[in-house]
Amino acid sequence: VYVFSGYELRMLENQSLILNDLNNGSLIELSGSTYMNAIYEIIMPFRNHSLSPSNWLATYVDGDPSSGYNFSVIAEGILNYGQKGVVIAAFLAAIILYLVRSTLAINWFISPFIFANFLILPYYVYRSDLQYVLKIIMILCVQILTLMKIG
């Protein structure tokens, strides 16, 4: 469904746009600053005033941060480290997905709840930037800890 509606093609277009602008010199590699901003956003959620990579791309392309451009983990890797960033981003995504898989393998009394919450996470790992994925993981962990306190 998504391929026919153009969302997946837009993600590929955004990756090529970033890579072309890096090669042309219109953009400079950010050397991991979006990853550091994502971690800082988790630690200090109300002090980080930088744009998320998705909002940055929408502002960069359209001038409007709410225009709806999709920003993937791969595009974020390209923005940070150029062509080498694809490998780094894929490695980060693999670590996150492995941790989710390991968590789901634990047989707890709340395993069905964990499974229901983490079910959509691989989709966001593919479709969103790291800052958004870490926020989702943080919210899910708070939900799980709250459930463990209640149960």
mmCIF file of C-alpha atoms in Angstrom:
data_model
loop_
_atom_site.group_PDB
_atom_site.id
_atom_site.type_symbol
_atom_site.label_atom_id
_atom_site.label_comp_id
_atom_site.label_asym_id
_atom_site.label_seq_id
_atom_site.Cartn_x
_atom_site.Cartn_y
_atom_site.Cartn_z
ATOM 1 C CA VAL A 1 0.000 0.000 0.000
ATOM 2 C CA TYR A 2 2.740 2.468 0.958
ATOM 3 C CA VAL A 3 4.759 1.870 -2.196
ATOM 4 C CA PHE A 4 1.801 2.794 -4.360
ATOM 5 C CA SER A 5 0.960 5.876 -2.328
ATOM 6 C CA GLY A 6 4.460 7.288 -2.737
ATOM 7 C CA TYR A 7 5.632 7.345 0.883
ATOM 8 C CA GLU A 8 8.418 4.843 0.343
ATOM 9 C CA LEU A 9 9.513 6.607 -2.818
ATOM 10 C CA ARG A 10 9.576 9.900 -0.910
ATOM 11 C CA MET A 11 11.905 8.343 1.663
ATOM 12 C CA LEU A 12 14.293 7.246 -1.091
ATOM 13 C CA GLU A 13 14.037 10.686 -2.661
ATOM 14 C CA ASN A 14 14.945 12.318 0.652
ATOM 15 C CA GLN A 15 17.969 10.071 1.066
ATOM 16 C CA SER A 16 19.192 10.937 -2.421
ATOM 17 C CA LEU A 17 18.514 14.636 -1.827
ATOM 18 C CA ILE A 18 20.694 14.622 1.285
ATOM 19 C CA LEU A 19 23.435 12.592 -0.405
ATOM 20 C CA ASN A 20 23.458 14.881 -3.476
ATOM 21 C CA ASP A 21 23.629 18.007 -1.328
ATOM 22 C CA LEU A 22 26.477 16.521 0.698
ATOM 23 C CA ASN A 23 28.356 15.691 -2.497
ATOM 24 C CA ASN A 24 27.685 19.160 -3.953
ATOM 25 C CA GLY A 25 28.842 20.894 -0.790
ATOM 26 C CA SER A 26 25.445 22.444 -0.039
ATOM 27 C CA LEU A 27 25.361 20.497 3.233
ATOM 28 C CA ILE A 28 28.106 19.469 5.595
ATOM 29 C CA GLU A 29 28.168 16.165 7.426
ATOM 30 C CA LEU A 30 26.894 16.568 10.960
ATOM 31 C CA SER A 31 29.315 14.005 12.434
ATOM 32 C CA GLY A 32 26.756 12.369 14.694
ATOM 33 C CA SER A 33 25.167 15.501 16.104
ATOM 34 C CA THR A 34 21.624 14.262 15.420
ATOM 35 C CA TYR A 35 22.421 11.106 17.398
ATOM 36 C CA MET A 36 23.800 13.182 20.275
ATOM 37 C CA ASN A 37 20.719 15.446 20.143
ATOM 38 C CA ALA A 38 18.493 12.359 20.350
ATOM 39 C CA ILE A 39 20.298 11.117 23.452
ATOM 40 C CA TYR A 40 20.252 14.607 24.986
ATOM 41 C CA GLU A 41 16.511 14.829 24.283
ATOM 42 C CA ILE A 42 15.954 11.646 26.284
ATOM 43 C CA ILE A 43 18.097 12.813 29.206
ATOM 44 C CA MET A 44 16.880 16.435 29.268
ATOM 45 C CA PRO A 45 13.559 16.482 27.385
ATOM 46 C CA PHE A 46 12.636 20.111 28.023
ATOM 47 C CA ARG A 47 16.039 21.688 27.384
ATOM 48 C CA ASN A 48 16.783 20.509 23.867
ATOM 49 C CA HIS A 49 15.439 23.141 21.476
ATOM 50 C CA SER A 50 17.007 21.824 18.265
ATOM 51 C CA LEU A 51 14.795 20.575 15.468
ATOM 52 C CA SER A 52 14.353 16.854 15.084
ATOM 53 C CA PRO A 53 15.852 15.513 11.847
ATOM 54 C CA SER A 54 12.356 15.112 10.350
ATOM 55 C CA ASN A 55 11.483 18.726 11.071
ATOM 56 C CA TRP A 56 14.901 19.840 9.851
ATOM 57 C CA LEU A 57 14.384 18.090 6.503
ATOM 58 C CA ALA A 58 10.931 19.590 6.044
ATOM 59 C CA THR A 59 12.339 23.048 6.810
ATOM 60 C CA TYR A 60 15.315 22.453 4.512
ATOM 61 C CA VAL A 61 13.184 21.342 1.573
ATOM 62 C CA ASP A 62 9.988 23.390 1.982
ATOM 63 C CA GLY A 63 10.728 25.996 4.622
ATOM 64 C CA ASP A 64 7.833 24.622 6.677
ATOM 65 C CA PRO A 65 8.618 22.111 9.474
ATOM 66 C CA SER A 66 5.109 20.659 9.285
ATOM 67 C CA SER A 67 5.145 19.840 5.570
ATOM 68 C CA GLY A 68 5.373 16.081 6.159
ATOM 69 C CA TYR A 69 8.649 14.904 4.678
ATOM 70 C CA ASN A 70 9.632 11.450 5.927
ATOM 71 C CA PHE A 71 13.061 11.029 7.420
ATOM 72 C CA SER A 72 14.403 7.529 7.836
ATOM 73 C CA VAL A 73 17.198 6.114 9.953
ATOM 74 C CA ILE A 74 19.211 5.611 6.758
ATOM 75 C CA ALA A 75 18.765 9.267 5.744
ATOM 76 C CA GLU A 76 19.883 10.301 9.221
ATOM 77 C CA GLY A 77 22.986 8.145 8.870
ATOM 78 C CA ILE A 78 23.755 9.746 5.503
ATOM 79 C CA LEU A 79 23.278 13.210 6.994
ATOM 80 C CA ASN A 80 25.672 12.427 9.828
ATOM 81 C CA TYR A 81 28.429 10.475 8.100
ATOM 82 C CA GLY A 82 27.823 10.518 4.347
ATOM 83 C CA GLN A 83 27.899 7.177 2.578
ATOM 84 C CA LYS A 84 29.529 5.486 5.598
ATOM 85 C CA GLY A 85 26.492 6.549 7.601
ATOM 86 C CA VAL A 86 24.349 3.914 5.920
ATOM 87 C CA VAL A 87 26.339 1.188 7.674
ATOM 88 C CA ILE A 88 26.314 3.057 10.993
ATOM 89 C CA ALA A 89 22.558 3.668 10.815
ATOM 90 C CA ALA A 90 21.879 0.058 9.882
ATOM 91 C CA PHE A 91 24.026 -1.075 12.820
ATOM 92 C CA LEU A 92 22.098 1.181 15.242
ATOM 93 C CA ALA A 93 18.774 -0.075 13.885
ATOM 94 C CA ALA A 94 19.982 -3.684 14.243
ATOM 95 C CA ILE A 95 20.972 -3.066 17.877
ATOM 96 C CA ILE A 96 17.573 -1.559 18.694
ATOM 97 C CA LEU A 97 15.705 -4.401 16.985
ATOM 98 C CA TYR A 98 17.908 -7.011 18.672
ATOM 99 C CA LEU A 99 17.184 -5.494 22.088
ATOM 100 C CA VAL A 100 13.462 -5.560 21.325
ATOM 101 C CA ARG A 101 13.702 -9.194 20.247
ATOM 102 C CA SER A 102 15.647 -10.100 23.392
ATOM 103 C CA THR A 103 13.069 -8.347 25.558
ATOM 104 C CA LEU A 104 10.245 -10.220 23.878
ATOM 105 C CA ALA A 105 12.001 -13.552 24.506
ATOM 106 C CA ILE A 106 11.798 -13.067 28.281
ATOM 107 C CA ASN A 107 8.802 -14.883 29.723
ATOM 108 C CA TRP A 108 7.309 -12.415 32.211
ATOM 109 C CA PHE A 109 3.755 -12.071 33.401
ATOM 110 C CA ILE A 110 3.554 -8.856 31.362
ATOM 111 C CA SER A 111 4.998 -10.393 28.188
ATOM 112 C CA PRO A 112 1.756 -9.960 26.206
ATOM 113 C CA PHE A 113 1.692 -6.263 27.121
ATOM 114 C CA ILE A 114 5.348 -5.838 26.123
ATOM 115 C CA PHE A 115 4.685 -7.630 22.850
ATOM 116 C CA ALA A 116 1.666 -5.444 22.098
ATOM 117 C CA ASN A 117 3.646 -2.272 22.752
ATOM 118 C CA PHE A 118 6.791 -3.269 20.871
ATOM 119 C CA LEU A 119 4.903 -4.686 17.899
ATOM 120 C CA ILE A 120 4.930 -1.395 15.976
ATOM 121 C CA LEU A 121 8.491 -0.374 16.926
ATOM 122 C CA PRO A 122 10.266 -2.020 13.938
ATOM 123 C CA TYR A 123 8.059 0.060 11.655
ATOM 124 C CA TYR A 124 9.201 3.256 13.365
ATOM 125 C CA VAL A 125 12.845 2.139 13.299
ATOM 126 C CA TYR A 126 12.501 1.942 9.524
ATOM 127 C CA ARG A 127 10.411 5.093 9.004
ATOM 128 C CA SER A 128 11.560 7.606 11.633
ATOM 129 C CA ASP A 129 14.665 9.301 12.918
ATOM 130 C CA LEU A 130 16.494 8.087 16.026
ATOM 131 C CA GLN A 131 15.097 10.842 18.246
ATOM 132 C CA TYR A 132 11.521 9.692 17.612
ATOM 133 C CA VAL A 133 12.409 6.017 18.063
ATOM 134 C CA LEU A 134 14.109 6.710 21.405
ATOM 135 C CA LYS A 135 11.075 8.676 22.587
ATOM 136 C CA ILE A 136 8.811 5.729 21.743
ATOM 137 C CA ILE A 137 11.123 3.322 23.582
ATOM 138 C CA MET A 138 11.206 5.631 26.603
ATOM 139 C CA ILE A 139 7.405 5.875 26.712
ATOM 140 C CA LEU A 140 7.072 2.094 26.387
ATOM 141 C CA CYS A 141 9.580 1.533 29.200
ATOM 142 C CA VAL A 142 7.684 3.923 31.466
ATOM 143 C CA GLN A 143 4.465 2.051 30.661
ATOM 144 C CA ILE A 144 6.099 -1.286 31.446
ATOM 145 C CA LEU A 145 7.587 -0.033 34.728
ATOM 146 C CA THR A 146 4.217 1.411 35.716
ATOM 147 C CA LEU A 147 2.523 -1.897 34.949
ATOM 148 C CA MET A 148 5.122 -3.782 36.985
ATOM 149 C CA LYS A 149 4.488 -1.493 39.960
ATOM 150 C CA ILE A 150 0.734 -2.058 39.679
ATOM 151 C CA GLY A 151 1.026 -5.825 39.138
#
